Amino acid sequence: MNALRSALHLLWMAITVIPWATVVVLIAPFTSKSVVYRVCRAWLGLTMHAGRWILGIENRVTGMQNLPTGATDGAVLLVKHQSAWETFCMPPLMPHPLAYVFKRELLRIPFFGWAIGRMDMIHIDREHRTEALRKVTEQGRRLLGQGVWVIMFPEGTRIPRGEKGAYQSSGARLAIDCGVPVIPIAVTSARCWPRKAFVKTPGIVDFSIGPPIATTGRKAHEVTREVEAWIETEMRRLDPEAYPTAETPRSAVRPSA
């Protein structure tokens, strides 16, 4: 049954992405980036609801009170990345427009890539690290100044359930350069939508939004360690059966002053 439900959801996405992407490509030259974003956000919202109706995946969001409330307040969201589910869900769940930092290879995906290429986001070439970091800083500063939140996956790629990738400091560096806080977010999507898996299972995906982490006057590696400590400790609280022991990750122990 789960395989059939997964096939139906994939078919639903394949059928709906074509007219959605076509509309985005056609209207993009004649309208604002904010309108393009809203059209894309609407499709992502439908995809999220289709996941609930077809796959039986429910979202449970906690910590919304930790998000900035001002219309122009900036933030860099650093999110645990386990599957494509959080990529679809974050824009409809968040109260502010988001700009993803993503590898430019995604722009080559038919229809989906063509559509996201019309959005005001930050696509980078990972093979040219220096240029990529410069682009993230320049475009990130511009977007944050417009009240758009920048979202990044600090581990860089999807991580299997119960595992931890190497946390990169580029998100913290951007937040420090722009004088905005970092918001750590733990996500347990792999319980229902495992990495690179075709078959998805019904269940609850937790999105836990942590307290804002101040960046003023701090080093990027210090902020990154704090983000890593919070997310990985929270992952063990939310999904304890995914981890063989309940011990606190070594990175969660902050050095003494």
PDB file of C-alpha atoms in Angstrom:
ATOM      1  CA  MET A   1       0.000   0.000   0.000  1.00  0.00           C
ATOM      2  CA  ASN A   2       2.796   2.455   0.850  1.00  0.00           C
ATOM      3  CA  ALA A   3       4.420   1.771  -2.517  1.00  0.00           C
ATOM      4  CA  LEU A   4       1.135   2.526  -4.294  1.00  0.00           C
ATOM      5  CA  ARG A   5       0.620   5.718  -2.295  1.00  0.00           C
ATOM      6  CA  SER A   6       4.194   6.782  -3.073  1.00  0.00           C
ATOM      7  CA  ALA A   7       3.666   6.148  -6.774  1.00  0.00           C
ATOM      8  CA  LEU A   8       0.439   8.176  -6.741  1.00  0.00           C
ATOM      9  CA  HIS A   9       2.136  11.097  -5.014  1.00  0.00           C
ATOM     10  CA  LEU A  10       5.015  11.045  -7.485  1.00  0.00           C
ATOM     11  CA  LEU A  11       2.499  10.958 -10.349  1.00  0.00           C
ATOM     12  CA  TRP A  12       0.606  13.884  -8.813  1.00  0.00           C
ATOM     13  CA  MET A  13       3.814  15.915  -8.619  1.00  0.00           C
ATOM     14  CA  ALA A  14       4.819  15.029 -12.177  1.00  0.00           C
ATOM     15  CA  ILE A  15       1.423  16.031 -13.564  1.00  0.00           C
ATOM     16  CA  THR A  16       1.088  19.290 -11.636  1.00  0.00           C
ATOM     17  CA  VAL A  17       4.678  20.512 -12.009  1.00  0.00           C
ATOM     18  CA  ILE A  18       4.309  20.968 -15.776  1.00  0.00           C
ATOM     19  CA  PRO A  19       1.470  23.547 -15.801  1.00  0.00           C
ATOM     20  CA  TRP A  20       2.853  25.240 -12.674  1.00  0.00           C
ATOM     21  CA  ALA A  21       6.340  25.637 -14.127  1.00  0.00           C
ATOM     22  CA  THR A  22       4.932  26.766 -17.470  1.00  0.00           C
ATOM     23  CA  VAL A  23       2.950  29.525 -15.765  1.00  0.00           C
ATOM     24  CA  VAL A  24       6.014  30.644 -13.804  1.00  0.00           C
ATOM     25  CA  VAL A  25       8.221  30.787 -16.881  1.00  0.00           C
ATOM     26  CA  LEU A  26       5.592  32.717 -18.848  1.00  0.00           C
ATOM     27  CA  ILE A  27       4.755  35.314 -16.193  1.00  0.00           C
ATOM     28  CA  ALA A  28       8.264  35.871 -14.831  1.00  0.00           C
ATOM     29  CA  PRO A  29       9.335  38.486 -17.421  1.00  0.00           C
ATOM     30  CA  PHE A  30       6.188  40.533 -16.844  1.00  0.00           C
ATOM     31  CA  THR A  31       5.734  40.534 -13.076  1.00  0.00           C
ATOM     32  CA  SER A  32       7.644  41.016  -9.826  1.00  0.00           C
ATOM     33  CA  LYS A  33       9.751  38.443  -8.031  1.00  0.00           C
ATOM     34  CA  SER A  34       7.303  38.533  -5.132  1.00  0.00           C
ATOM     35  CA  VAL A  35       4.451  37.403  -7.396  1.00  0.00           C
ATOM     36  CA  VAL A  36       6.619  34.602  -8.813  1.00  0.00           C
ATOM     37  CA  TYR A  37       7.431  33.529  -5.252  1.00  0.00           C
ATOM     38  CA  ARG A  38       3.768  33.425  -4.270  1.00  0.00           C
ATOM     39  CA  VAL A  39       2.910  31.281  -7.291  1.00  0.00           C
ATOM     40  CA  CYS A  40       5.729  28.878  -6.418  1.00  0.00           C
ATOM     41  CA  ARG A  41       4.782  28.866  -2.740  1.00  0.00           C
ATOM     42  CA  ALA A  42       1.209  27.943  -3.686  1.00  0.00           C
ATOM     43  CA  TRP A  43       2.381  24.884  -5.624  1.00  0.00           C
ATOM     44  CA  LEU A  44       4.670  23.829  -2.779  1.00  0.00           C
ATOM     45  CA  GLY A  45       1.750  24.197  -0.376  1.00  0.00           C
ATOM     46  CA  LEU A  46      -0.375  21.947  -2.583  1.00  0.00           C
ATOM     47  CA  THR A  47       2.474  19.433  -2.713  1.00  0.00           C
ATOM     48  CA  MET A  48       2.668  19.469   1.083  1.00  0.00           C
ATOM     49  CA  HIS A  49      -1.087  18.932   1.409  1.00  0.00           C
ATOM     50  CA  ALA A  50      -0.950  16.174  -1.204  1.00  0.00           C
ATOM     51  CA  GLY A  51       1.667  14.515   0.978  1.00  0.00           C
ATOM     52  CA  ARG A  52      -0.836  14.517   3.804  1.00  0.00           C
ATOM     53  CA  TRP A  53      -3.771  13.323   1.707  1.00  0.00           C
ATOM     54  CA  ILE A  54      -1.922  10.694  -0.343  1.00  0.00           C
ATOM     55  CA  LEU A  55       1.066   9.657   1.786  1.00  0.00           C
ATOM     56  CA  GLY A  56      -0.374  10.279   5.245  1.00  0.00           C
ATOM     57  CA  ILE A  57       2.513  12.540   6.284  1.00  0.00           C
ATOM     58  CA  GLU A  58       1.557  15.143   8.891  1.00  0.00           C
ATOM     59  CA  ASN A  59       3.690  18.089   9.967  1.00  0.00           C
ATOM     60  CA  ARG A  60       4.031  19.119  13.596  1.00  0.00           C
ATOM     61  CA  VAL A  61       5.640  22.546  13.975  1.00  0.00           C
ATOM     62  CA  THR A  62       6.877  23.881  17.313  1.00  0.00           C
ATOM     63  CA  GLY A  63       8.806  27.017  18.222  1.00  0.00           C
ATOM     64  CA  MET A  64       7.122  29.475  15.856  1.00  0.00           C
ATOM     65  CA  GLN A  65       7.443  32.061  18.635  1.00  0.00           C
ATOM     66  CA  ASN A  66      11.230  31.956  18.085  1.00  0.00           C
ATOM     67  CA  LEU A  67      10.964  33.510  14.632  1.00  0.00           C
ATOM     68  CA  PRO A  68      11.500  37.263  14.150  1.00  0.00           C
ATOM     69  CA  THR A  69       8.196  39.134  14.031  1.00  0.00           C
ATOM     70  CA  GLY A  70       9.090  42.406  12.310  1.00  0.00           C
ATOM     71  CA  ALA A  71       8.154  42.811   8.650  1.00  0.00           C
ATOM     72  CA  THR A  72      11.753  43.600   7.712  1.00  0.00           C
ATOM     73  CA  ASP A  73      13.590  41.629  10.418  1.00  0.00           C
ATOM     74  CA  GLY A  74      16.218  39.419   8.810  1.00  0.00           C
ATOM     75  CA  ALA A  75      17.241  35.881   9.707  1.00  0.00           C
ATOM     76  CA  VAL A  76      19.297  33.019   8.346  1.00  0.00           C
ATOM     77  CA  LEU A  77      17.528  29.685   8.804  1.00  0.00           C
ATOM     78  CA  LEU A  78      19.860  26.702   9.219  1.00  0.00           C
ATOM     79  CA  VAL A  79      17.860  23.518   8.761  1.00  0.00           C
ATOM     80  CA  LYS A  80      18.536  19.814   9.277  1.00  0.00           C
ATOM     81  CA  HIS A  81      18.295  18.147   5.856  1.00  0.00           C
ATOM     82  CA  GLN A  82      17.095  14.544   5.635  1.00  0.00           C
ATOM     83  CA  SER A  83      14.890  14.486   2.532  1.00  0.00           C
ATOM     84  CA  ALA A  84      13.125  16.550  -0.101  1.00  0.00           C
ATOM     85  CA  TRP A  85      10.142  16.949   2.231  1.00  0.00           C
ATOM     86  CA  GLU A  86      11.514  19.944   4.151  1.00  0.00           C
ATOM     87  CA  THR A  87      12.502  21.580   0.861  1.00  0.00           C
ATOM     88  CA  PHE A  88       8.841  21.526  -0.177  1.00  0.00           C
ATOM     89  CA  CYS A  89       7.424  22.422   3.232  1.00  0.00           C
ATOM     90  CA  MET A  90       9.533  25.308   4.488  1.00  0.00           C
ATOM     91  CA  PRO A  91       8.121  28.059   2.197  1.00  0.00           C
ATOM     92  CA  PRO A  92       4.431  27.352   2.996  1.00  0.00           C
ATOM     93  CA  LEU A  93       5.216  26.907   6.703  1.00  0.00           C
ATOM     94  CA  MET A  94       7.208  30.119   7.159  1.00  0.00           C
ATOM     95  CA  PRO A  95       5.580  33.580   7.570  1.00  0.00           C
ATOM     96  CA  HIS A  96       8.290  35.341   5.508  1.00  0.00           C
ATOM     97  CA  PRO A  97       9.486  34.828   1.930  1.00  0.00           C
ATOM     98  CA  LEU A  98      12.487  32.527   1.768  1.00  0.00           C
ATOM     99  CA  ALA A  99      15.502  32.387  -0.511  1.00  0.00           C
ATOM    100  CA  TYR A 100      17.265  29.044  -0.751  1.00  0.00           C
ATOM    101  CA  VAL A 101      20.961  28.634  -1.364  1.00  0.00           C
ATOM    102  CA  PHE A 102      21.238  25.685  -3.740  1.00  0.00           C
ATOM    103  CA  LYS A 103      23.565  24.122  -6.282  1.00  0.00           C
ATOM    104  CA  ARG A 104      23.024  25.425  -9.786  1.00  0.00           C
ATOM    105  CA  GLU A 105      22.739  21.879 -11.210  1.00  0.00           C
ATOM    106  CA  LEU A 106      19.128  21.918 -10.027  1.00  0.00           C
ATOM    107  CA  LEU A 107      18.352  24.529 -12.682  1.00  0.00           C
ATOM    108  CA  ARG A 108      18.784  21.834 -15.344  1.00  0.00           C
ATOM    109  CA  ILE A 109      15.855  19.741 -14.072  1.00  0.00           C
ATOM    110  CA  PRO A 110      13.053  20.036 -16.643  1.00  0.00           C
ATOM    111  CA  PHE A 111      10.164  22.250 -15.526  1.00  0.00           C
ATOM    112  CA  PHE A 112      11.039  22.283 -11.800  1.00  0.00           C
ATOM    113  CA  GLY A 113      14.516  23.684 -12.402  1.00  0.00           C
ATOM    114  CA  TRP A 114      13.257  26.114 -15.017  1.00  0.00           C
ATOM    115  CA  ALA A 115      10.728  27.482 -12.525  1.00  0.00           C
ATOM    116  CA  ILE A 116      13.071  27.903  -9.560  1.00  0.00           C
ATOM    117  CA  GLY A 117      15.509  29.647 -11.884  1.00  0.00           C
ATOM    118  CA  ARG A 118      12.926  32.453 -12.226  1.00  0.00           C
ATOM    119  CA  MET A 119      12.818  32.975  -8.456  1.00  0.00           C
ATOM    120  CA  ASP A 120      15.064  35.409  -6.590  1.00  0.00           C
ATOM    121  CA  MET A 121      17.263  32.801  -4.937  1.00  0.00           C
ATOM    122  CA  ILE A 122      20.970  32.040  -4.660  1.00  0.00           C
ATOM    123  CA  HIS A 123      22.253  29.282  -6.922  1.00  0.00           C
ATOM    124  CA  ILE A 124      25.949  28.528  -6.650  1.00  0.00           C
ATOM    125  CA  ASP A 125      28.666  26.499  -8.343  1.00  0.00           C
ATOM    126  CA  ARG A 126      30.152  24.307  -5.627  1.00  0.00           C
ATOM    127  CA  GLU A 127      33.255  23.625  -7.693  1.00  0.00           C
ATOM    128  CA  HIS A 128      34.278  27.277  -7.359  1.00  0.00           C
ATOM    129  CA  ARG A 129      34.093  27.740  -3.605  1.00  0.00           C
ATOM    130  CA  THR A 130      35.490  31.268  -3.383  1.00  0.00           C
ATOM    131  CA  GLU A 131      33.103  32.589  -6.010  1.00  0.00           C
ATOM    132  CA  ALA A 132      30.218  30.709  -4.373  1.00  0.00           C
ATOM    133  CA  LEU A 133      30.928  32.268  -0.960  1.00  0.00           C
ATOM    134  CA  ARG A 134      31.116  35.726  -2.517  1.00  0.00           C
ATOM    135  CA  LYS A 135      27.800  35.203  -4.270  1.00  0.00           C
ATOM    136  CA  VAL A 136      26.133  33.986  -1.080  1.00  0.00           C
ATOM    137  CA  THR A 137      27.365  37.063   0.804  1.00  0.00           C
ATOM    138  CA  GLU A 138      26.430  39.620  -1.866  1.00  0.00           C
ATOM    139  CA  GLN A 139      23.033  38.228  -2.783  1.00  0.00           C
ATOM    140  CA  GLY A 140      22.267  37.227   0.785  1.00  0.00           C
ATOM    141  CA  ARG A 141      22.867  40.769   2.024  1.00  0.00           C
ATOM    142  CA  ARG A 142      20.565  42.149  -0.669  1.00  0.00           C
ATOM    143  CA  LEU A 143      17.779  39.668   0.074  1.00  0.00           C
ATOM    144  CA  LEU A 144      18.015  40.065   3.842  1.00  0.00           C
ATOM    145  CA  GLY A 145      17.796  43.825   3.368  1.00  0.00           C
ATOM    146  CA  GLN A 146      14.472  43.268   1.597  1.00  0.00           C
ATOM    147  CA  GLY A 147      13.035  41.231   4.482  1.00  0.00           C
ATOM    148  CA  VAL A 148      13.624  37.884   2.783  1.00  0.00           C
ATOM    149  CA  TRP A 149      14.975  35.132   5.010  1.00  0.00           C
ATOM    150  CA  VAL A 150      17.847  33.072   3.644  1.00  0.00           C
ATOM    151  CA  ILE A 151      17.564  29.331   4.204  1.00  0.00           C
ATOM    152  CA  MET A 152      20.534  26.978   4.094  1.00  0.00           C
ATOM    153  CA  PHE A 153      21.229  23.347   4.909  1.00  0.00           C
ATOM    154  CA  PRO A 154      24.483  23.526   6.899  1.00  0.00           C
ATOM    155  CA  GLU A 155      25.344  19.859   6.281  1.00  0.00           C
ATOM    156  CA  GLY A 156      25.234  20.575   2.551  1.00  0.00           C
ATOM    157  CA  THR A 157      23.277  17.500   1.511  1.00  0.00           C
ATOM    158  CA  ARG A 158      20.603  15.096   2.682  1.00  0.00           C
ATOM    159  CA  ILE A 159      21.770  13.078   5.696  1.00  0.00           C
ATOM    160  CA  PRO A 160      20.418   9.580   6.525  1.00  0.00           C
ATOM    161  CA  ARG A 161      18.258   9.214   9.621  1.00  0.00           C
ATOM    162  CA  GLY A 162      20.282   8.995  12.803  1.00  0.00           C
ATOM    163  CA  GLU A 163      23.456  10.386  11.227  1.00  0.00           C
ATOM    164  CA  LYS A 164      25.213  13.738  11.261  1.00  0.00           C
ATOM    165  CA  GLY A 165      27.033  15.456   8.439  1.00  0.00           C
ATOM    166  CA  ALA A 166      29.842  17.990   8.627  1.00  0.00           C
ATOM    167  CA  TYR A 167      28.344  21.371   9.476  1.00  0.00           C
ATOM    168  CA  GLN A 168      29.639  24.171   7.259  1.00  0.00           C
ATOM    169  CA  SER A 169      30.057  27.746   8.496  1.00  0.00           C
ATOM    170  CA  SER A 170      28.874  29.673   5.407  1.00  0.00           C
ATOM    171  CA  GLY A 171      25.405  30.295   6.863  1.00  0.00           C
ATOM    172  CA  ALA A 172      26.817  31.628  10.117  1.00  0.00           C
ATOM    173  CA  ARG A 173      29.289  33.782   8.184  1.00  0.00           C
ATOM    174  CA  LEU A 174      26.459  35.321   6.162  1.00  0.00           C
ATOM    175  CA  ALA A 175      24.461  36.065   9.313  1.00  0.00           C
ATOM    176  CA  ILE A 176      27.476  37.701  10.972  1.00  0.00           C
ATOM    177  CA  ASP A 177      28.246  39.810   7.897  1.00  0.00           C
ATOM    178  CA  CYS A 178      24.632  41.013   7.708  1.00  0.00           C
ATOM    179  CA  GLY A 179      24.058  41.469  11.452  1.00  0.00           C
ATOM    180  CA  VAL A 180      21.102  39.080  11.678  1.00  0.00           C
ATOM    181  CA  PRO A 181      20.447  36.093  13.960  1.00  0.00           C
ATOM    182  CA  VAL A 182      20.642  32.454  13.021  1.00  0.00           C
ATOM    183  CA  ILE A 183      17.582  30.251  13.574  1.00  0.00           C
ATOM    184  CA  PRO A 184      18.389  26.523  13.974  1.00  0.00           C
ATOM    185  CA  ILE A 185      15.653  24.114  12.856  1.00  0.00           C
ATOM    186  CA  ALA A 186      15.554  20.364  13.511  1.00  0.00           C
ATOM    187  CA  VAL A 187      13.522  18.204  11.109  1.00  0.00           C
ATOM    188  CA  THR A 188      12.671  14.492  11.389  1.00  0.00           C
ATOM    189  CA  SER A 189      11.517  13.967   7.808  1.00  0.00           C
ATOM    190  CA  ALA A 190      13.496  10.737   7.320  1.00  0.00           C
ATOM    191  CA  ARG A 191      11.041   8.940   9.601  1.00  0.00           C
ATOM    192  CA  CYS A 192       8.529   9.136   6.762  1.00  0.00           C
ATOM    193  CA  TRP A 193      10.548  10.116   3.680  1.00  0.00           C
ATOM    194  CA  PRO A 194      14.003   8.469   3.870  1.00  0.00           C
ATOM    195  CA  ARG A 195      16.883   9.849   1.868  1.00  0.00           C
ATOM    196  CA  LYS A 196      16.701   8.752  -1.794  1.00  0.00           C
ATOM    197  CA  ALA A 197      13.809   6.392  -1.009  1.00  0.00           C
ATOM    198  CA  PHE A 198      10.907   5.806  -3.372  1.00  0.00           C
ATOM    199  CA  VAL A 199       8.558   4.338  -0.750  1.00  0.00           C
ATOM    200  CA  LYS A 200       7.351   6.785   1.891  1.00  0.00           C
ATOM    201  CA  THR A 201       5.464   5.866   5.050  1.00  0.00           C
ATOM    202  CA  PRO A 202       2.685   7.661   6.968  1.00  0.00           C
ATOM    203  CA  GLY A 203       3.643   9.452  10.148  1.00  0.00           C
ATOM    204  CA  ILE A 204       4.502  12.755  11.789  1.00  0.00           C
ATOM    205  CA  VAL A 205       7.390  14.956  10.716  1.00  0.00           C
ATOM    206  CA  ASP A 206       8.544  17.349  13.430  1.00  0.00           C
ATOM    207  CA  PHE A 207       9.784  20.822  12.567  1.00  0.00           C
ATOM    208  CA  SER A 208      11.327  22.211  15.758  1.00  0.00           C
ATOM    209  CA  ILE A 209      12.377  25.860  15.532  1.00  0.00           C
ATOM    210  CA  GLY A 210      15.069  26.777  18.011  1.00  0.00           C
ATOM    211  CA  PRO A 211      15.707  30.066  19.798  1.00  0.00           C
ATOM    212  CA  PRO A 212      17.511  32.692  17.709  1.00  0.00           C
ATOM    213  CA  ILE A 213      21.281  32.597  18.043  1.00  0.00           C
ATOM    214  CA  ALA A 214      22.922  36.027  18.192  1.00  0.00           C
ATOM    215  CA  THR A 215      25.835  36.548  15.820  1.00  0.00           C
ATOM    216  CA  THR A 216      27.070  40.070  16.620  1.00  0.00           C
ATOM    217  CA  GLY A 217      30.757  40.104  17.492  1.00  0.00           C
ATOM    218  CA  ARG A 218      31.129  36.346  17.154  1.00  0.00           C
ATOM    219  CA  LYS A 219      33.192  34.009  14.982  1.00  0.00           C
ATOM    220  CA  ALA A 220      31.492  31.897  12.337  1.00  0.00           C
ATOM    221  CA  HIS A 221      32.860  28.616  13.676  1.00  0.00           C
ATOM    222  CA  GLU A 222      31.557  29.408  17.176  1.00  0.00           C
ATOM    223  CA  VAL A 223      28.058  30.114  15.887  1.00  0.00           C
ATOM    224  CA  THR A 224      28.169  26.984  13.726  1.00  0.00           C
ATOM    225  CA  ARG A 225      29.128  24.820  16.700  1.00  0.00           C
ATOM    226  CA  GLU A 226      26.193  26.228  18.653  1.00  0.00           C
ATOM    227  CA  VAL A 227      23.822  25.558  15.749  1.00  0.00           C
ATOM    228  CA  GLU A 228      25.137  22.001  15.412  1.00  0.00           C
ATOM    229  CA  ALA A 229      24.847  21.361  19.136  1.00  0.00           C
ATOM    230  CA  TRP A 230      21.244  22.560  19.300  1.00  0.00           C
ATOM    231  CA  ILE A 231      20.048  20.735  16.185  1.00  0.00           C
ATOM    232  CA  GLU A 232      21.732  17.419  16.956  1.00  0.00           C
ATOM    233  CA  THR A 233      20.592  17.434  20.591  1.00  0.00           C
ATOM    234  CA  GLU A 234      17.060  18.283  19.491  1.00  0.00           C
ATOM    235  CA  MET A 235      17.126  15.502  16.890  1.00  0.00           C
ATOM    236  CA  ARG A 236      17.859  12.997  19.636  1.00  0.00           C
ATOM    237  CA  ARG A 237      14.948  14.336  21.665  1.00  0.00           C
ATOM    238  CA  LEU A 238      12.521  14.258  18.746  1.00  0.00           C
ATOM    239  CA  ASP A 239      13.597  10.946  17.233  1.00  0.00           C
ATOM    240  CA  PRO A 240      15.371   8.948  19.960  1.00  0.00           C
ATOM    241  CA  GLU A 241      14.854   5.568  18.292  1.00  0.00           C
ATOM    242  CA  ALA A 242      17.009   6.730  15.361  1.00  0.00           C
ATOM    243  CA  TYR A 243      20.107   6.995  17.559  1.00  0.00           C
ATOM    244  CA  PRO A 244      21.804   3.981  19.165  1.00  0.00           C
ATOM    245  CA  THR A 245      22.569   5.868  22.382  1.00  0.00           C
ATOM    246  CA  ALA A 246      20.998   8.811  24.136  1.00  0.00           C
ATOM    247  CA  GLU A 247      24.330  10.479  24.881  1.00  0.00           C
ATOM    248  CA  THR A 248      24.766  14.139  24.063  1.00  0.00           C
ATOM    249  CA  PRO A 249      26.793  14.660  20.876  1.00  0.00           C
ATOM    250  CA  ARG A 250      30.322  15.791  21.564  1.00  0.00           C
ATOM    251  CA  SER A 251      29.757  19.035  19.656  1.00  0.00           C
ATOM    252  CA  ALA A 252      26.922  19.922  22.033  1.00  0.00           C
ATOM    253  CA  VAL A 253      29.387  20.447  24.874  1.00  0.00           C
ATOM    254  CA  ARG A 254      30.378  24.086  24.647  1.00  0.00           C
ATOM    255  CA  PRO A 255      33.929  24.995  25.671  1.00  0.00           C
ATOM    256  CA  SER A 256      34.366  26.908  28.885  1.00  0.00           C
ATOM    257  CA  ALA A 257      35.115  30.605  28.691  1.00  0.00           C
TER     258      ALA A 257
END
